[in-house]
Amino acid sequence: MSYPAELDARGLHEWAARTVEELQRRRAEINALNVFPVPDSDTGSNMAHTMASALAEADKGEVDVAEALAIGSVRGARGNSGMVLSQVLRGVADATTDSRVDGAVLADALTLAVTLVDRALAAPVEGTIITVLRAAATAASEAAGQPGAQLHGILVAALDAARQALAQTPSQLPALREAGVVDAGGTGFVILLECLLAQVTGEEPANPPLSVSTPAKPEGLAEIEVVFFFEGNLAEVEQALAPLGNSLVIARATDASGSVHIHSSEAGTVIEEAYGLGKVSNLRLEALPPAEAGACATEHSEGESPQRRIFAAVPEGAARELFEKAGARAIGPGEDLENAVVGDLFLPNGCGGDPGRATVIPTGSIVAGLAALSVYSPNPSRSAEVVAAMSDAARSMRVAHPETESLDGIIAACRTQLAYGGEQVTVLTGCDINAEELTQILGVDVVVLRVPGLRTEIGVE
């Protein structure tokens, strides 16, 4: 059977759309594998979001498809896996001309991606997505060197090598071996190649659900995931941040800008160092769950009482009333959930507090907490799906505070956030703001919630 010798810009765009759909469909499956470096069950969500950000940029049609995918993925990269994925797409953009991908371009792109990822990762760990990527790149380069090599054969060689490397990841990482799973990020990368093969052949690949045992979560650390876009000297910021945490990744957009990701128990110091060295934007903070939170989620999904309760840490006043009207049980900032049981949910909302045995939904702000509540389902038989949906809603909300509590300050902050894309803006404020007026000014749907006495929070979905 004959196959196309290359993908053109349209084919590359269709592959990106196919990959977004497949990563979203298998998001929970990939999340269930996520035990390293932190058991926070979000690798599938991070890769799906990163690829969706890449596609959204390509949909704008402002630059060629390959370059747009690279730009969008770097801007929207989440987590270690998303950072690596963005560098794969950067490799494709740098290796191609006019977004055309043949066998030689594919081999060059994967080889370049390995170089970029090795440069981005402060401390590469074998048995992860980088191992799977490297195996695919090596196989593609060897296949491309054979006489008469074509895109299909080179891609099949890369995919076969990636699958073999993925199957071997438990032998390289004790955390994977103990949990009885393969690497989550590596799995996402294999899906990426499977979708590319499907685009070339026109046939859907055979990708049965992975056999996944319930991970035995290792004990986690009380850390914060810090992600931001940095413009300045990348070598300096890498040197400054490396001693402050782990899982440091710098996904370069250009030689002087890129997305920075790090897990640190010194998030404040990380942010201060970054601001002192260059321009910081699109800053996101997320509390990484301890092992107990992961265990609770597992118990919760296997058998829970239908009397599920949602606790939310919220200051006194109108903000508290919002959560209570939405069905949550409000507690004070920093208050511990001493009576929480397995099956309960906790929205910290950036206010802290010990969750006890409740499952933590990673809400770092009040507006993110409201986003999580907006997708809540009381169905007790679908707890894992509920937790995943609420967590995704919270993570998808970029949050900002205006420099001044005024209409002009709010508009400026909204525009800054919308520069990275967005479909809807939610404003929690004590200011007298007209939602329809703001919708006209910004060109996207705006929801305004009056909360007297609260510092203005802006959430962009």
PDB file of C-alpha atoms in Angstrom, residues 71-196:
ATOM      1  CA  ILE A  71       4.355  29.155  19.937  1.00  0.00           C
ATOM      2  CA  GLY A  72       0.999  28.062  21.320  1.00  0.00           C
ATOM      3  CA  SER A  73       2.421  25.025  23.099  1.00  0.00           C
ATOM      4  CA  VAL A  74       5.229  26.964  24.777  1.00  0.00           C
ATOM      5  CA  ARG A  75       2.805  29.656  25.902  1.00  0.00           C
ATOM      6  CA  GLY A  76       0.281  27.135  27.182  1.00  0.00           C
ATOM      7  CA  ALA A  77       2.643  24.440  28.490  1.00  0.00           C
ATOM      8  CA  ARG A  78       1.636  22.847  31.785  1.00  0.00           C
ATOM      9  CA  GLY A  79       3.703  20.517  33.911  1.00  0.00           C
ATOM     10  CA  ASN A  80       6.873  18.634  32.978  1.00  0.00           C
ATOM     11  CA  SER A  81       5.109  16.671  30.249  1.00  0.00           C
ATOM     12  CA  GLY A  82       3.626  19.788  28.672  1.00  0.00           C
ATOM     13  CA  MET A  83       7.021  21.453  28.669  1.00  0.00           C
ATOM     14  CA  VAL A  84       8.565  18.466  26.865  1.00  0.00           C
ATOM     15  CA  LEU A  85       5.661  18.351  24.397  1.00  0.00           C
ATOM     16  CA  SER A  86       6.224  22.023  23.595  1.00  0.00           C
ATOM     17  CA  GLN A  87       9.853  21.316  22.748  1.00  0.00           C
ATOM     18  CA  VAL A  88       8.832  18.489  20.407  1.00  0.00           C
ATOM     19  CA  LEU A  89       6.614  20.938  18.530  1.00  0.00           C
ATOM     20  CA  ARG A  90       9.426  23.503  18.558  1.00  0.00           C
ATOM     21  CA  GLY A  91      11.645  20.838  16.980  1.00  0.00           C
ATOM     22  CA  VAL A  92       9.090  20.303  14.214  1.00  0.00           C
ATOM     23  CA  ALA A  93       8.864  24.043  13.552  1.00  0.00           C
ATOM     24  CA  ASP A  94      12.640  24.443  13.369  1.00  0.00           C
ATOM     25  CA  ALA A  95      13.112  21.399  11.129  1.00  0.00           C
ATOM     26  CA  THR A  96      10.435  22.121   8.530  1.00  0.00           C
ATOM     27  CA  THR A  97       9.938  24.618   5.723  1.00  0.00           C
ATOM     28  CA  ASP A  98       6.403  25.809   4.965  1.00  0.00           C
ATOM     29  CA  SER A  99       5.022  23.299   7.528  1.00  0.00           C
ATOM     30  CA  ARG A 100       5.774  20.321   5.261  1.00  0.00           C
ATOM     31  CA  VAL A 101       6.816  17.162   7.109  1.00  0.00           C
ATOM     32  CA  ASP A 102       8.439  14.269   5.228  1.00  0.00           C
ATOM     33  CA  GLY A 103      10.519  11.428   6.650  1.00  0.00           C
ATOM     34  CA  ALA A 104      13.748  13.410   6.853  1.00  0.00           C
ATOM     35  CA  VAL A 105      12.017  16.335   8.545  1.00  0.00           C
ATOM     36  CA  LEU A 106      10.423  13.984  11.091  1.00  0.00           C
ATOM     37  CA  ALA A 107      13.785  12.439  11.961  1.00  0.00           C
ATOM     38  CA  ASP A 108      15.440  15.858  12.228  1.00  0.00           C
ATOM     39  CA  ALA A 109      12.567  17.210  14.331  1.00  0.00           C
ATOM     40  CA  LEU A 110      12.748  14.379  16.867  1.00  0.00           C
ATOM     41  CA  THR A 111      16.533  14.653  17.110  1.00  0.00           C
ATOM     42  CA  LEU A 112      16.295  18.413  17.607  1.00  0.00           C
ATOM     43  CA  ALA A 113      13.562  17.911  20.215  1.00  0.00           C
ATOM     44  CA  VAL A 114      15.914  15.694  22.236  1.00  0.00           C
ATOM     45  CA  THR A 115      18.536  18.442  22.171  1.00  0.00           C
ATOM     46  CA  LEU A 116      15.998  21.071  23.218  1.00  0.00           C
ATOM     47  CA  VAL A 117      14.613  18.932  26.040  1.00  0.00           C
ATOM     48  CA  ASP A 118      18.103  18.072  27.335  1.00  0.00           C
ATOM     49  CA  ARG A 119      18.748  21.809  27.365  1.00  0.00           C
ATOM     50  CA  ALA A 120      15.418  22.583  29.052  1.00  0.00           C
ATOM     51  CA  LEU A 121      15.611  19.989  31.814  1.00  0.00           C
ATOM     52  CA  ALA A 122      17.939  20.864  34.671  1.00  0.00           C
ATOM     53  CA  ALA A 123      18.150  17.218  35.794  1.00  0.00           C
ATOM     54  CA  PRO A 124      16.828  14.745  33.161  1.00  0.00           C
ATOM     55  CA  VAL A 125      15.582  11.461  34.657  1.00  0.00           C
ATOM     56  CA  GLU A 126      15.634   8.205  32.705  1.00  0.00           C
ATOM     57  CA  GLY A 127      12.452   6.157  32.614  1.00  0.00           C
ATOM     58  CA  THR A 128      10.354   9.199  31.736  1.00  0.00           C
ATOM     59  CA  ILE A 129       9.098  10.879  28.568  1.00  0.00           C
ATOM     60  CA  ILE A 130      12.642  11.957  27.677  1.00  0.00           C
ATOM     61  CA  THR A 131      13.699   8.282  27.466  1.00  0.00           C
ATOM     62  CA  VAL A 132      10.794   7.476  25.163  1.00  0.00           C
ATOM     63  CA  LEU A 133      11.472  10.553  23.026  1.00  0.00           C
ATOM     64  CA  ARG A 134      15.169   9.707  22.715  1.00  0.00           C
ATOM     65  CA  ALA A 135      14.401   6.132  21.617  1.00  0.00           C
ATOM     66  CA  ALA A 136      11.999   7.402  18.950  1.00  0.00           C
ATOM     67  CA  ALA A 137      14.522   9.953  17.695  1.00  0.00           C
ATOM     68  CA  THR A 138      17.317   7.368  17.429  1.00  0.00           C
ATOM     69  CA  ALA A 139      15.112   4.914  15.551  1.00  0.00           C
ATOM     70  CA  ALA A 140      13.844   7.634  13.188  1.00  0.00           C
ATOM     71  CA  SER A 141      17.391   8.780  12.382  1.00  0.00           C
ATOM     72  CA  GLU A 142      18.524   5.216  11.675  1.00  0.00           C
ATOM     73  CA  ALA A 143      15.495   4.548   9.467  1.00  0.00           C
ATOM     74  CA  ALA A 144      15.972   7.834   7.594  1.00  0.00           C
ATOM     75  CA  GLY A 145      19.500   6.747   6.702  1.00  0.00           C
ATOM     76  CA  GLN A 146      18.259   3.696   4.805  1.00  0.00           C
ATOM     77  CA  PRO A 147      18.014   3.895   0.981  1.00  0.00           C
ATOM     78  CA  GLY A 148      14.552   4.857  -0.222  1.00  0.00           C
ATOM     79  CA  ALA A 149      13.290   5.668   3.279  1.00  0.00           C
ATOM     80  CA  GLN A 150       9.872   7.358   3.339  1.00  0.00           C
ATOM     81  CA  LEU A 151       7.750   9.085   5.968  1.00  0.00           C
ATOM     82  CA  HIS A 152       5.605   6.035   6.744  1.00  0.00           C
ATOM     83  CA  GLY A 153       8.506   3.671   7.348  1.00  0.00           C
ATOM     84  CA  ILE A 154      10.444   6.196   9.415  1.00  0.00           C
ATOM     85  CA  LEU A 155       7.365   6.968  11.511  1.00  0.00           C
ATOM     86  CA  VAL A 156       6.625   3.271  12.106  1.00  0.00           C
ATOM     87  CA  ALA A 157      10.218   2.740  13.254  1.00  0.00           C
ATOM     88  CA  ALA A 158       9.987   5.695  15.643  1.00  0.00           C
ATOM     89  CA  LEU A 159       6.641   4.536  17.046  1.00  0.00           C
ATOM     90  CA  ASP A 160       7.813   0.959  17.554  1.00  0.00           C
ATOM     91  CA  ALA A 161      10.909   2.179  19.400  1.00  0.00           C
ATOM     92  CA  ALA A 162       8.832   4.549  21.526  1.00  0.00           C
ATOM     93  CA  ARG A 163       6.444   1.755  22.517  1.00  0.00           C
ATOM     94  CA  GLN A 164       9.342  -0.516  23.480  1.00  0.00           C
ATOM     95  CA  ALA A 165      10.988   2.242  25.508  1.00  0.00           C
ATOM     96  CA  LEU A 166       7.696   2.993  27.260  1.00  0.00           C
ATOM     97  CA  ALA A 167       7.257  -0.663  28.228  1.00  0.00           C
ATOM     98  CA  GLN A 168      10.711  -0.597  29.826  1.00  0.00           C
ATOM     99  CA  THR A 169      10.189   2.546  31.935  1.00  0.00           C
ATOM    100  CA  PRO A 170       9.144   0.601  35.088  1.00  0.00           C
ATOM    101  CA  SER A 171      12.560  -1.084  35.095  1.00  0.00           C
ATOM    102  CA  GLN A 172      14.229   2.341  35.172  1.00  0.00           C
ATOM    103  CA  LEU A 173      12.181   4.150  37.807  1.00  0.00           C
ATOM    104  CA  PRO A 174      11.403   2.577  41.197  1.00  0.00           C
ATOM    105  CA  ALA A 175       8.271   4.730  41.589  1.00  0.00           C
ATOM    106  CA  LEU A 176       6.815   3.242  38.401  1.00  0.00           C
ATOM    107  CA  ARG A 177       7.848  -0.285  39.298  1.00  0.00           C
ATOM    108  CA  GLU A 178       6.280  -0.058  42.770  1.00  0.00           C
ATOM    109  CA  ALA A 179       3.044   1.326  41.339  1.00  0.00           C
ATOM    110  CA  GLY A 180       2.930  -1.195  38.506  1.00  0.00           C
ATOM    111  CA  VAL A 181       2.561   1.438  35.761  1.00  0.00           C
ATOM    112  CA  VAL A 182       4.460   2.832  32.786  1.00  0.00           C
ATOM    113  CA  ASP A 183       5.430   6.500  32.597  1.00  0.00           C
ATOM    114  CA  ALA A 184       2.490   8.858  32.069  1.00  0.00           C
ATOM    115  CA  GLY A 185       4.342  11.436  29.968  1.00  0.00           C
ATOM    116  CA  GLY A 186       5.882   8.720  27.807  1.00  0.00           C
ATOM    117  CA  THR A 187       2.394   7.336  27.240  1.00  0.00           C
ATOM    118  CA  GLY A 188       1.207  10.727  26.042  1.00  0.00           C
ATOM    119  CA  PHE A 189       4.133  10.953  23.632  1.00  0.00           C
ATOM    120  CA  VAL A 190       3.342   7.518  22.184  1.00  0.00           C
ATOM    121  CA  ILE A 191      -0.240   8.687  21.617  1.00  0.00           C
ATOM    122  CA  LEU A 192       1.187  11.712  19.803  1.00  0.00           C
ATOM    123  CA  LEU A 193       3.031   9.415  17.375  1.00  0.00           C
ATOM    124  CA  GLU A 194       0.029   7.104  17.020  1.00  0.00           C
ATOM    125  CA  CYS A 195      -2.066  10.066  15.934  1.00  0.00           C
ATOM    126  CA  LEU A 196       0.614  11.077  13.435  1.00  0.00           C
TER     127      LEU A 196
END
